[in-house]
Structure formats: C-alpha cells, structure tokens
Amino acid sequence: MERRFELRKAELLADCQVYPAVFEGMMDRLDQFAEPFAARLRRPEQREHAQSYLRGLLSDVERKNAETIAYRHDEDRQGLQTFLGTAPWDYQPLLKELARQVGSELGEPDGVIVFDPSAFPKKGRHSVAVARQWCGRLGKIDNCQVGIFMGYVSRTEHALVDVRLFVPREWTKDRRRRKECGIPQELRYQTRHKMVLEMLKTKGHLLPHAWVAGDDEMGRPAWFRRELDCSGERYLLAVPSNTTIRDLEAEPPPYRGRGRQPKQPFRQLRAWCESLPKGAWTRWEVRDAEKGPLVVEMVKRRVVAKIDRKVGDEETLVVIRTLQEDGALKHDYYLSNAPVTMSHDEFARVAKAEHRIEECLQRGKSEAGLADYQVRTWLGWHHHITLSLMAAWFLVLEAQRGKKVDASDHGSADTQAAGATHATSQRLRHTGPHYPRVPTLAGSHRACTALSPQGT
C-alpha cells in the first residue's frame, strides 16, 4: 500500500477511537436535548414517557420497542404502549422542532434536501398501510410499509428531519381497515411525489438549501421535476437507465434537402452512454478511499427527455460512472434544471448528498431503533418514527461533540496533554459503523431561502 493511503488509513482508524471523557454527562445532555421536544407535549406523563422512550432507543436493548424499553426501565409496559400506540399526542410539532434544529445546527446556503423512500418488511395484513409493494431492503416486491423520508445534507453532517407514511390506494378505499388502524378520516390517497411536495412546502423554509435531490423513483416523473422547477427549486434527481433522451449538443443527421431539418433521434440513456467516445468523459479523483483513490468519470449534456410520447423541457443530463471492485462500470444517471455550465464538482457534491440519506436510514435502523417498532396503528407508527428520528439526531450532535475534544468540553487546560493522556491510557474504540462526512467540494452559485450510549 502506498504511504499516503497508509496515512489515510491511520486517520480513519483514529476517527473510530473515542475518549472516555466524551461520554461524561451524556444522560444529562440527553435530558436537556429532550426538553424543547417534550415542551410540545401537553401532559406531564407524556413528557416522561417521551424521555423514557428516547433513553430506550439509545440503549443497548436488542429490539427497541415499547415492551422491551419498559422492561429495561422497570416501568409499566401498558402505560408506555398506550403512550406510543393510542395516546392522541400530535407528532408534527416535534418534527417541526427537529427540522428547525437541524437547519440551525447544520444549515448552509447551498445545503441539499434529499427525499428517499424506505421500506419496512412486515408479515400479515393488519399493520397500517402494509401491502405488497417494492421493498428495497429485500430487493423484491413483498409485504411491507413504506415511509417517504426527508433528509438534510451539508458539509458538516446529515440527518433525517421528516417522514410520511405512504398509504396505498387499496387502503384508502377500505373503511374497515382504516378504522381499525386509526387512519384519519380526512386522509385521501396521495402519490409519493405529492407527499414530497407537501414536506418541502411545510419544512423546506426551515432548512437553508440550494438543491433538492432524490433517487430514481423520485426523478422518474417529468411532472414532478417541472413542479420543482416552477416552485423555484434547483434539483438533481436520479432517473432510470431506460429514460429516453435526445442529445441537444450532438450533431444532427445531414439534411437531405427535403422537409424539416432532421434532429438527433431519441435514445435510452444506457445505449446513449455506450455510444460515447472515451474523450467525452471527464476523469478525476474525488477523494482517497480506504483501498485507494476513488476515481469517477462524468459527462454532462443539454437534453430533452421523452415521457409518454411527449417531449419534455430542456434539462441537463449528468452521468457519473465509477469502476467497481469486480471491474464493472457503474453508471448513475441524473436530470437537473441547473445550467450545463455548473461545475463537475458541484454536480458530484449533490449526487453524493443523495446517497448520504441511505446512511441516515442505516444509522436510524442500526442505532436508534427506527425499524424495531411493534405497532399497528397510524398514530403508533408515526409516534415511534418521530421519536427514533429525534434519537438519531441526538447521536449526530453527540458525534459532533466527540470531535471537539477540547478544554471547554472536558475541563483540561492543556488539550494536547489531555489527548496524549487519553491516547496512551484508556482510549476506547467505537464498535458502531463509521459515517464519513461529505467531502468539501466547490460551492453552489445559488442560495435559497455516532455514538450510542451503551447501557443507558
């Protein structure tokens, strides 16, 4: 291994080490963290249950649900289950406070709001909104619930801030199941994209951003991209490889003297990429990865996409390809309303931000019990997910604090000496997953308005 990569490996390993002092006072900080959220609950017992549930979500219990958390804290199981599953407390003010905090702590003028569906496999048919639909976790169509998550990504960190439960059309028409699961009477069927626009409208102003990003499910409909554009949002949305486009920068076929001037034919993205010459790709190193430099190649073009036999608006096509470990090339396709003159680095930064939300979801599921719930009702699902998002945000704040091992945090007059003492005597290694930060790349030209405390 080259020396520069050995040094980078040493840096990564050092980042995984935690000073014992980082954990001092964590439970007091958790109580302080919970106060602005608990203040939005009306009843004192609800505030107590909320704090207990947060402690349980951040503990080392194997399955983080109301029963195991109540057992862990030697509390009445029925009381905590009632608080979670049927008590009529409004979770929306807590999500608004979460978005406000994330925007305040992580906000950057060119931040990225990312939307990503995530499925929760479920057996049976009685849990709210469960149906046979695509489950990315299983890689197939199966019984599951699907949440549409809204996340925020800056160069500092990334976090989930809002969520909507997707209710399939079959559920909206079934009065008996709606009543059994407590689905609000006023709720009507909404597509996932309509939910995204609703979240953007209600929470977007709390999150300083210049971009909206999402996976290929989000980017597929042309009307959704147009709606974002009309709303003044700049987007970079992934699209499927079978999207049909016309390259506006390619030379048109020769004119034969009759009829209209010929244009480039429409082609699927996959075939269009295969026809590009090698010189069309711009190649550079994004960062040093654990096994060597991460080299990517990018091409961008002015195009129009064809949807349902209709030609859409002019957009910028961005294709990023990377070489996989097995030697195959992986292509990621995006459409954007940003000008084609936007820098390669900026497009790469936003494309990378889209993948950060997958890390947020993994962090929530592995460390904050996001997928561990055992509730069947509308309220129960939203209550658990809201509290889990709050717990994951607390982990982000603790991870940031852990990076600031200085005199103000730990009372040492000599930071270097204190660091040396910890390093040589009682340094701990964090066993959870490591979440790298977004690399600092070129900024945008447009601006619009973890550490799990074990044994708690």
CSV table of C-alpha atoms in Angstrom, one decimal:
chain,number,residue,atom,x,y,z
A,1,MET,CA,0.0,0.0,0.0
A,2,GLU,CA,1.3,3.5,-0.9
A,3,ARG,CA,2.4,5.6,2.1
A,4,ARG,CA,-0.3,8.3,1.5
A,5,PHE,CA,-3.0,5.6,1.8
A,6,GLU,CA,-1.4,4.1,4.9
A,7,LEU,CA,-1.6,7.6,6.4
A,8,ARG,CA,-5.2,7.9,5.4
A,9,LYS,CA,-6.0,4.5,6.9
A,10,ALA,CA,-4.4,5.6,10.1
A,11,GLU,CA,-6.5,8.8,10.1
A,12,LEU,CA,-9.7,6.7,9.6
A,13,LEU,CA,-8.8,4.4,12.4
A,14,ALA,CA,-8.1,7.3,14.7
A,15,ASP,CA,-11.6,8.7,13.9
A,16,CYS,CA,-13.1,5.5,15.2
A,17,GLN,CA,-11.5,5.9,18.6
A,18,VAL,CA,-13.4,7.6,21.4
A,19,TYR,CA,-12.1,9.3,24.5
A,20,PRO,CA,-13.9,8.2,27.7
A,21,ALA,CA,-14.5,11.8,28.6
A,22,VAL,CA,-16.8,12.1,25.6
A,23,PHE,CA,-19.4,10.1,27.4
A,24,GLU,CA,-19.3,12.2,30.6
A,25,GLY,CA,-22.6,13.9,31.3
A,26,MET,CA,-24.3,12.2,28.3
A,27,MET,CA,-27.5,11.4,30.2
A,28,ASP,CA,-27.8,15.0,31.4
A,29,ARG,CA,-27.3,16.2,27.9
A,30,LEU,CA,-30.0,13.8,26.7
A,31,ASP,CA,-32.4,15.3,29.2
A,32,GLN,CA,-31.6,18.8,28.1
A,33,PHE,CA,-31.9,17.7,24.4
A,34,ALA,CA,-35.4,16.3,25.1
A,35,GLU,CA,-36.7,19.5,26.8
A,36,PRO,CA,-37.7,21.5,23.7
A,37,PHE,CA,-39.4,18.4,22.2
A,38,ALA,CA,-41.2,17.5,25.5
A,39,ALA,CA,-42.4,21.1,25.8
A,40,ARG,CA,-44.6,20.4,22.8
A,41,LEU,CA,-46.5,17.6,24.6
A,42,ARG,CA,-49.4,18.8,26.8
A,43,ARG,CA,-49.5,16.2,29.6
A,44,PRO,CA,-46.6,15.7,32.1
A,45,GLU,CA,-46.9,11.9,31.8
A,46,GLN,CA,-46.4,12.1,28.1
A,47,ARG,CA,-43.2,14.1,28.6
A,48,GLU,CA,-41.9,11.5,31.0
A,49,HIS,CA,-42.8,8.7,28.6
A,50,ALA,CA,-41.1,10.5,25.7
A,51,GLN,CA,-37.9,10.8,27.7
A,52,SER,CA,-38.0,7.2,28.8
A,53,TYR,CA,-38.6,6.1,25.2
A,54,LEU,CA,-35.7,8.2,23.9
A,55,ARG,CA,-33.4,6.6,26.5
A,56,GLY,CA,-34.6,3.2,25.4
A,57,LEU,CA,-34.0,3.9,21.7
A,58,LEU,CA,-30.4,5.0,22.6
A,59,SER,CA,-29.8,2.0,24.9
A,60,ASP,CA,-28.3,-1.4,24.0
A,61,VAL,CA,-31.5,-3.4,24.2
A,62,GLU,CA,-31.7,-5.7,21.2
A,63,ARG,CA,-35.2,-4.9,20.0
A,64,LYS,CA,-36.2,-1.3,20.7
A,65,ASN,CA,-39.9,-1.3,21.1
A,66,ALA,CA,-42.3,-0.2,23.9
A,67,GLU,CA,-42.3,-3.6,25.7
A,68,THR,CA,-38.5,-4.1,25.8
A,69,ILE,CA,-37.9,-0.4,26.7
A,70,ALA,CA,-40.5,-0.6,29.5
A,71,TYR,CA,-38.8,-3.8,30.8
A,72,ARG,CA,-35.4,-2.1,30.6
A,73,HIS,CA,-36.5,0.8,32.7
A,74,ASP,CA,-38.7,-1.3,35.1
A,75,GLU,CA,-41.7,0.7,34.0
A,76,ASP,CA,-45.4,-0.2,33.4
A,77,ARG,CA,-45.5,-1.8,30.0
A,78,GLN,CA,-49.1,-0.8,29.4
A,79,GLY,CA,-48.5,2.8,30.1
A,80,LEU,CA,-45.7,3.1,27.6
A,81,GLN,CA,-47.6,1.1,25.0
A,82,THR,CA,-50.6,3.4,25.4
A,83,PHE,CA,-48.4,6.5,25.0
A,84,LEU,CA,-46.9,5.1,21.8
A,85,GLY,CA,-49.8,3.4,20.2
A,86,THR,CA,-53.1,5.2,21.1
A,87,ALA,CA,-52.4,8.4,23.0
A,88,PRO,CA,-53.6,11.3,20.8
A,89,TRP,CA,-50.5,13.5,21.0
A,90,ASP,CA,-49.5,15.4,17.9
A,91,TYR,CA,-46.2,14.4,16.5
A,92,GLN,CA,-46.0,17.2,13.9
A,93,PRO,CA,-44.8,19.9,16.3
A,94,LEU,CA,-41.9,17.6,17.3
A,95,LEU,CA,-40.9,17.1,13.7
A,96,LYS,CA,-41.0,20.8,13.1
A,97,GLU,CA,-38.8,21.4,16.1
A,98,LEU,CA,-36.4,18.7,14.7
A,99,ALA,CA,-36.2,20.4,11.3
A,100,ARG,CA,-35.6,23.7,13.0
A,101,GLN,CA,-32.7,22.4,15.0
A,102,VAL,CA,-31.2,20.6,12.0
A,103,GLY,CA,-31.4,23.7,9.9
A,104,SER,CA,-29.9,25.8,12.7
A,105,GLU,CA,-27.0,23.4,13.5
A,106,LEU,CA,-26.1,22.1,10.1
A,107,GLY,CA,-27.6,24.7,7.7
A,108,GLU,CA,-25.6,26.0,4.8
A,109,PRO,CA,-26.8,28.3,2.0
A,110,ASP,CA,-26.1,25.6,-0.6
A,111,GLY,CA,-27.3,22.6,1.5
A,112,VAL,CA,-29.2,19.7,-0.1
A,113,ILE,CA,-32.6,18.5,0.8
A,114,VAL,CA,-32.9,14.8,-0.1
A,115,PHE,CA,-36.0,12.6,-0.4
A,116,ASP,CA,-35.8,8.8,-0.2
A,117,PRO,CA,-38.5,6.1,0.2
A,118,SER,CA,-37.6,3.3,2.7
A,119,ALA,CA,-39.5,0.1,3.2
A,120,PHE,CA,-40.1,-1.8,6.4
A,121,PRO,CA,-40.9,-5.6,5.8
A,122,LYS,CA,-44.0,-6.8,7.7
A,123,LYS,CA,-45.8,-10.1,7.9
A,124,GLY,CA,-49.6,-10.2,7.8
A,125,ARG,CA,-52.0,-7.6,6.6
A,126,HIS,CA,-53.2,-5.8,9.7
A,127,SER,CA,-50.4,-3.2,10.3
A,128,VAL,CA,-51.3,0.2,9.0
A,129,ALA,CA,-50.7,0.7,5.2
A,130,VAL,CA,-48.9,-2.7,4.8
A,131,ALA,CA,-49.2,-4.0,1.2
A,132,ARG,CA,-47.3,-5.9,-1.4
A,133,GLN,CA,-45.0,-3.3,-2.9
A,134,TRP,CA,-41.4,-2.8,-3.7
A,135,CYS,CA,-39.1,-3.4,-0.7
A,136,GLY,CA,-35.6,-2.2,-1.3
A,137,ARG,CA,-34.4,-3.9,1.9
A,138,LEU,CA,-35.4,-7.3,0.4
A,139,GLY,CA,-34.8,-6.4,-3.2
A,140,LYS,CA,-38.2,-7.6,-4.3
A,141,ILE,CA,-42.0,-7.0,-4.1
A,142,ASP,CA,-43.2,-8.1,-0.8
A,143,ASN,CA,-45.4,-7.2,2.2
A,144,CYS,CA,-44.0,-4.0,3.7
A,145,GLN,CA,-44.8,-0.5,4.8
A,146,VAL,CA,-43.1,2.4,3.0
A,147,GLY,CA,-42.0,5.7,4.6
A,148,ILE,CA,-41.1,8.7,2.5
A,149,PHE,CA,-38.2,10.4,4.3
A,150,MET,CA,-36.9,13.9,4.1
A,151,GLY,CA,-33.3,14.5,4.9
A,152,TYR,CA,-30.8,17.4,5.0
A,153,VAL,CA,-27.2,17.2,4.0
A,154,SER,CA,-24.5,19.8,4.5
A,155,ARG,CA,-20.7,19.5,4.5
A,156,THR,CA,-20.9,19.2,8.3
A,157,GLU,CA,-23.3,16.3,8.7
A,158,HIS,CA,-26.6,14.8,7.6
A,159,ALA,CA,-29.9,14.0,9.3
A,160,LEU,CA,-33.5,12.9,8.7
A,161,VAL,CA,-36.0,15.6,9.5
A,162,ASP,CA,-39.5,14.5,8.4
A,163,VAL,CA,-41.4,11.5,7.2
A,164,ARG,CA,-44.7,10.5,5.6
A,165,LEU,CA,-46.3,7.0,5.6
A,166,PHE,CA,-47.3,6.0,2.1
A,167,VAL,CA,-50.9,4.7,2.2
A,168,PRO,CA,-51.6,2.5,-0.9
A,169,ARG,CA,-54.8,3.2,-2.8
A,170,GLU,CA,-56.4,-0.1,-1.7
A,171,TRP,CA,-56.1,1.1,1.9
A,172,THR,CA,-57.8,4.4,1.3
A,173,LYS,CA,-60.9,2.6,0.0
A,174,ASP,CA,-61.1,0.0,2.8
A,175,ARG,CA,-63.2,1.6,5.6
A,176,ARG,CA,-62.9,-1.3,8.0
A,177,ARG,CA,-59.1,-1.4,7.9
A,178,ARG,CA,-58.8,2.4,8.0
A,179,LYS,CA,-60.9,2.4,11.2
A,180,GLU,CA,-59.0,-0.5,12.8
A,181,CYS,CA,-55.7,1.2,12.3
A,182,GLY,CA,-56.9,4.8,13.1
A,183,ILE,CA,-56.2,6.3,9.7
A,184,PRO,CA,-57.5,9.9,9.8
A,185,GLN,CA,-60.9,10.2,8.1
A,186,GLU,CA,-59.8,13.3,6.1
A,187,LEU,CA,-56.8,11.4,4.6
A,188,ARG,CA,-57.1,10.7,0.9
A,189,TYR,CA,-54.8,8.8,-1.5
A,190,GLN,CA,-51.6,10.7,-2.3
A,191,THR,CA,-48.8,9.7,-4.5
A,192,ARG,CA,-45.3,9.6,-3.0
A,193,HIS,CA,-44.3,12.7,-5.1
A,194,LYS,CA,-47.3,14.7,-3.7
A,195,MET,CA,-46.1,13.8,-0.2
A,196,VAL,CA,-42.6,15.1,-1.1
A,197,LEU,CA,-44.0,18.4,-2.3
A,198,GLU,CA,-46.0,18.7,0.9
A,199,MET,CA,-43.0,18.1,3.1
A,200,LEU,CA,-41.0,20.6,1.0
A,201,LYS,CA,-43.7,23.2,1.5
A,202,THR,CA,-44.0,22.8,5.2
A,203,LYS,CA,-40.4,22.1,6.2
A,204,GLY,CA,-38.2,23.5,3.3
A,205,HIS,CA,-38.1,27.0,4.7
A,206,LEU,CA,-36.5,25.7,7.9
A,207,LEU,CA,-33.6,24.1,6.0
A,208,PRO,CA,-31.2,26.5,4.1
A,209,HIS,CA,-30.7,24.9,0.8
A,210,ALA,CA,-29.9,25.4,-2.9
A,211,TRP,CA,-30.7,21.9,-4.1
A,212,VAL,CA,-33.3,19.1,-4.0
A,213,ALA,CA,-32.1,15.6,-4.7
A,214,GLY,CA,-33.6,12.1,-4.7
A,215,ASP,CA,-33.3,8.6,-6.1
A,216,ASP,CA,-34.6,7.3,-9.5
A,217,GLU,CA,-38.1,6.8,-8.1
A,218,MET,CA,-38.3,10.5,-7.3
A,219,GLY,CA,-36.8,11.6,-10.6
A,220,ARG,CA,-38.8,9.4,-12.9
A,221,PRO,CA,-42.0,11.6,-13.4
A,222,ALA,CA,-41.4,14.7,-15.6
A,223,TRP,CA,-44.3,16.5,-14.0
A,224,PHE,CA,-42.6,16.3,-10.6
A,225,ARG,CA,-39.4,17.8,-12.0
A,226,ARG,CA,-41.4,20.5,-13.7
A,227,GLU,CA,-43.2,21.2,-10.4
A,228,LEU,CA,-40.0,21.7,-8.6
A,229,ASP,CA,-38.7,24.0,-11.3
A,230,CYS,CA,-41.9,26.1,-11.2
A,231,SER,CA,-41.5,26.3,-7.4
A,232,GLY,CA,-38.1,27.9,-7.8
A,233,GLU,CA,-36.2,24.8,-6.6
A,234,ARG,CA,-33.0,23.6,-8.2
A,235,TYR,CA,-32.9,19.8,-8.5
A,236,LEU,CA,-30.6,17.0,-9.3
A,237,LEU,CA,-32.7,13.8,-9.5
A,238,ALA,CA,-31.6,10.3,-10.4
A,239,VAL,CA,-33.5,8.7,-13.3
A,240,PRO,CA,-33.7,5.1,-14.6
A,241,SER,CA,-31.3,3.9,-17.2
A,242,ASN,CA,-34.2,3.3,-19.7
A,243,THR,CA,-35.1,7.0,-19.7
A,244,THR,CA,-35.4,8.2,-23.3
A,245,ILE,CA,-33.5,11.4,-24.2
A,246,ARG,CA,-32.4,13.5,-27.1
A,247,ASP,CA,-28.9,14.9,-27.0
A,248,LEU,CA,-29.2,18.6,-28.0
A,249,GLU,CA,-25.4,19.0,-28.3
A,250,ALA,CA,-24.8,16.2,-30.8
A,251,GLU,CA,-24.5,16.9,-34.5
A,252,PRO,CA,-27.9,16.3,-36.2
A,253,PRO,CA,-28.1,13.9,-39.2
A,254,PRO,CA,-27.2,15.5,-42.6
A,255,TYR,CA,-30.0,17.5,-44.3
A,256,ARG,CA,-31.2,15.8,-47.5
A,257,GLY,CA,-32.8,18.9,-49.0
A,258,ARG,CA,-36.5,18.0,-48.2
A,259,GLY,CA,-38.8,18.5,-45.3
A,260,ARG,CA,-37.8,19.7,-41.9
A,261,GLN,CA,-34.2,19.9,-40.6
A,262,PRO,CA,-33.5,16.4,-39.1
A,263,LYS,CA,-32.8,16.1,-35.3
A,264,GLN,CA,-30.9,13.6,-33.3
A,265,PRO,CA,-33.2,10.6,-32.5
A,266,PHE,CA,-34.3,9.8,-29.0
A,267,ARG,CA,-32.3,7.0,-27.3
A,268,GLN,CA,-32.3,5.2,-24.0
A,269,LEU,CA,-29.7,6.5,-21.6
A,270,ARG,CA,-27.9,3.1,-21.4
A,271,ALA,CA,-27.5,3.0,-25.2
A,272,TRP,CA,-26.6,6.6,-25.4
A,273,CYS,CA,-23.7,6.2,-22.9
A,274,GLU,CA,-22.4,3.1,-24.7
A,275,SER,CA,-22.0,5.2,-27.9
A,276,LEU,CA,-20.0,8.0,-26.3
A,277,PRO,CA,-16.3,8.2,-27.2
A,278,LYS,CA,-13.7,7.9,-24.5
A,279,GLY,CA,-12.9,11.6,-24.8
A,280,ALA,CA,-16.4,12.6,-23.8
A,281,TRP,CA,-15.8,11.6,-20.1
A,282,THR,CA,-14.1,13.9,-17.6
A,283,ARG,CA,-12.0,12.0,-15.1
A,284,TRP,CA,-10.7,12.9,-11.7
A,285,GLU,CA,-10.1,11.7,-8.2
A,286,VAL,CA,-12.8,12.7,-5.7
A,287,ARG,CA,-11.1,11.5,-2.5
A,288,ASP,CA,-8.8,8.9,-1.1
A,289,ALA,CA,-10.8,5.8,-0.3
A,290,GLU,CA,-9.7,3.0,2.1
A,291,LYS,CA,-8.4,0.9,-0.8
A,292,GLY,CA,-7.0,3.7,-2.9
A,293,PRO,CA,-8.2,6.8,-4.7
A,294,LEU,CA,-11.9,7.0,-5.7
A,295,VAL,CA,-11.8,7.8,-9.4
A,296,VAL,CA,-15.0,8.9,-11.1
A,297,GLU,CA,-15.9,10.0,-14.6
A,298,MET,CA,-18.6,12.4,-15.6
A,299,VAL,CA,-20.3,13.6,-18.7
A,300,LYS,CA,-23.0,16.3,-18.9
A,301,ARG,CA,-25.2,17.4,-21.8
A,302,ARG,CA,-28.2,19.5,-22.6
A,303,VAL,CA,-31.0,17.2,-23.4
A,304,VAL,CA,-34.8,16.8,-23.6
A,305,ALA,CA,-36.4,13.7,-22.1
A,306,LYS,CA,-39.4,12.0,-23.8
A,307,ILE,CA,-42.1,10.9,-21.4
A,308,ASP,CA,-45.3,9.1,-22.6
A,309,ARG,CA,-44.7,10.2,-26.2
A,310,LYS,CA,-44.4,13.8,-25.1
A,311,VAL,CA,-41.2,15.8,-25.3
A,312,GLY,CA,-40.3,17.5,-22.0
A,313,ASP,CA,-38.4,20.7,-21.2
A,314,GLU,CA,-34.7,21.2,-21.8
A,315,GLU,CA,-32.7,19.8,-18.9
A,316,THR,CA,-29.1,19.0,-18.0
A,317,LEU,CA,-28.2,15.3,-18.1
A,318,VAL,CA,-25.4,14.3,-15.7
A,319,VAL,CA,-23.9,10.8,-15.9
A,320,ILE,CA,-21.4,9.7,-13.3
A,321,ARG,CA,-19.7,6.3,-13.6
A,322,THR,CA,-17.3,4.5,-11.2
A,323,LEU,CA,-15.2,1.4,-11.5
A,324,GLN,CA,-16.5,-1.4,-9.2
A,325,GLU,CA,-14.3,-3.9,-7.4
A,326,ASP,CA,-15.3,-6.6,-9.9
A,327,GLY,CA,-14.1,-4.4,-12.8
A,328,ALA,CA,-17.6,-3.5,-14.0
A,329,LEU,CA,-18.6,0.1,-14.6
A,330,LYS,CA,-21.5,1.5,-12.6
A,331,HIS,CA,-23.5,4.4,-14.2
A,332,ASP,CA,-25.7,6.8,-12.2
A,333,TYR,CA,-28.0,9.0,-14.3
A,334,TYR,CA,-29.4,12.4,-13.2
A,335,LEU,CA,-31.5,15.1,-14.7
A,336,SER,CA,-31.3,18.7,-13.5
A,337,ASN,CA,-32.6,22.2,-14.2
A,338,ALA,CA,-29.2,23.6,-13.3
A,339,PRO,CA,-27.2,25.1,-16.3
A,340,VAL,CA,-24.9,22.7,-18.1
A,341,THR,CA,-22.1,25.1,-17.2
A,342,MET,CA,-22.4,24.1,-13.5
A,343,SER,CA,-19.1,22.7,-12.3
A,344,HIS,CA,-18.4,19.0,-12.2
A,345,ASP,CA,-17.5,19.3,-8.6
A,346,GLU,CA,-20.9,20.8,-7.7
A,347,PHE,CA,-22.8,18.1,-9.5
A,348,ALA,CA,-20.7,15.5,-7.8
A,349,ARG,CA,-21.3,17.0,-4.4
A,350,VAL,CA,-25.1,17.0,-4.8
A,351,ALA,CA,-25.1,13.5,-6.3
A,352,LYS,CA,-23.1,12.3,-3.2
A,353,ALA,CA,-25.5,14.0,-0.9
A,354,GLU,CA,-28.3,11.9,-2.4
A,355,HIS,CA,-26.5,8.8,-1.1
A,356,ARG,CA,-26.0,10.2,2.4
A,357,ILE,CA,-29.6,9.7,3.2
A,358,GLU,CA,-29.1,6.0,2.9
A,359,GLU,CA,-26.5,6.4,5.6
A,360,CYS,CA,-29.0,8.3,7.8
A,361,LEU,CA,-31.6,5.5,7.4
A,362,GLN,CA,-29.0,2.9,8.2
A,363,ARG,CA,-27.9,4.8,11.3
A,364,GLY,CA,-31.5,5.1,12.4
A,365,LYS,CA,-32.2,1.4,11.9
A,366,SER,CA,-29.0,0.2,13.5
A,367,GLU,CA,-28.6,2.6,16.4
A,368,ALA,CA,-31.9,4.3,17.1
A,369,GLY,CA,-34.5,1.5,16.6
A,370,LEU,CA,-36.1,3.0,13.5
A,371,ALA,CA,-37.3,-0.4,12.2
A,372,ASP,CA,-37.9,-2.1,15.6
A,373,TYR,CA,-41.4,-1.0,16.3
A,374,GLN,CA,-44.3,-3.4,17.1
A,375,VAL,CA,-47.3,-1.1,16.5
A,376,ARG,CA,-50.1,-1.5,14.0
A,377,THR,CA,-51.9,1.9,14.2
A,378,TRP,CA,-51.4,5.1,12.3
A,379,LEU,CA,-50.5,7.0,15.5
A,380,GLY,CA,-48.2,4.3,16.8
A,381,TRP,CA,-46.2,4.2,13.6
A,382,HIS,CA,-45.7,8.0,13.4
A,383,HIS,CA,-45.0,8.2,17.2
A,384,HIS,CA,-42.3,5.7,17.0
A,385,ILE,CA,-40.7,7.0,13.8
A,386,THR,CA,-40.7,10.6,15.2
A,387,LEU,CA,-39.0,9.6,18.4
A,388,SER,CA,-36.5,7.5,16.5
A,389,LEU,CA,-35.6,10.4,14.3
A,390,MET,CA,-35.1,12.5,17.4
A,391,ALA,CA,-32.8,9.9,18.9
A,392,ALA,CA,-30.8,9.7,15.7
A,393,TRP,CA,-30.4,13.5,15.7
A,394,PHE,CA,-29.1,13.3,19.3
A,395,LEU,CA,-26.5,10.8,18.1
A,396,VAL,CA,-25.4,13.3,15.4
A,397,LEU,CA,-25.0,16.0,18.0
A,398,GLU,CA,-23.0,13.7,20.2
A,399,ALA,CA,-20.8,12.6,17.4
A,400,GLN,CA,-20.1,16.3,16.6
A,401,ARG,CA,-19.3,17.0,20.2
A,402,GLY,CA,-17.0,14.0,20.3
A,403,LYS,CA,-14.9,15.5,17.5
A,404,LYS,CA,-14.3,18.6,19.7
A,405,VAL,CA,-12.2,17.1,22.4
A,406,ASP,CA,-11.0,20.5,23.8
A,407,ALA,CA,-10.7,22.3,27.1
A,408,SER,CA,-14.2,23.7,27.1
A,409,ASP,CA,-15.7,20.2,26.7
A,410,HIS,CA,-13.5,18.3,29.2
A,411,GLY,CA,-12.1,20.9,31.6
A,412,SER,CA,-8.5,20.4,30.6
A,413,ALA,CA,-6.2,23.4,30.5
A,414,ASP,CA,-3.9,21.6,28.0
A,415,THR,CA,-5.8,20.0,25.2
A,416,GLN,CA,-2.7,18.3,23.7
A,417,ALA,CA,-1.6,16.9,27.0
A,418,ALA,CA,-5.1,15.6,27.7
A,419,GLY,CA,-5.3,14.0,24.3
A,420,ALA,CA,-1.9,12.3,24.9
A,421,THR,CA,-3.0,11.0,28.3
A,422,HIS,CA,-6.2,9.5,26.9
A,423,ALA,CA,-4.4,8.1,23.9
A,424,THR,CA,-1.8,6.3,26.0
A,425,SER,CA,-4.0,5.1,28.8
A,426,GLN,CA,-7.7,4.5,28.3
A,427,ARG,CA,-8.7,5.1,24.7
A,428,LEU,CA,-11.9,3.3,23.7
A,429,ARG,CA,-12.8,2.0,20.2
A,430,HIS,CA,-16.3,2.7,18.9
A,431,THR,CA,-17.8,-0.5,17.6
A,432,GLY,CA,-20.6,1.0,15.6
A,433,PRO,CA,-20.5,1.9,11.9
A,434,HIS,CA,-18.4,4.9,10.8
A,435,TYR,CA,-20.2,7.6,8.9
A,436,PRO,CA,-17.8,9.7,6.8
A,437,ARG,CA,-18.6,13.4,6.3
A,438,VAL,CA,-19.5,14.9,3.0
A,439,PRO,CA,-16.2,16.0,1.3
A,440,THR,CA,-15.8,19.7,0.9
A,441,LEU,CA,-16.1,20.5,-2.8
A,442,ALA,CA,-16.9,23.6,-4.8
A,443,GLY,CA,-19.9,25.5,-3.5
A,444,SER,CA,-23.0,26.4,-5.4
A,445,HIS,CA,-23.6,29.7,-7.1
A,446,ARG,CA,-27.2,29.8,-6.0
A,447,ALA,CA,-28.7,30.2,-2.5
A,448,CYS,CA,-32.2,29.7,-1.4
A,449,THR,CA,-34.1,30.6,1.4
A,450,ALA,CA,-22.3,8.3,16.3
A,451,LEU,CA,-22.1,7.4,19.3
A,452,SER,CA,-24.6,5.1,21.0
A,453,PRO,CA,-24.6,5.4,24.8
A,454,GLN,CA,-24.5,1.7,25.7
A,455,GLY,CA,-26.1,0.5,28.9
A,456,THR,CA,-28.2,3.6,29.5
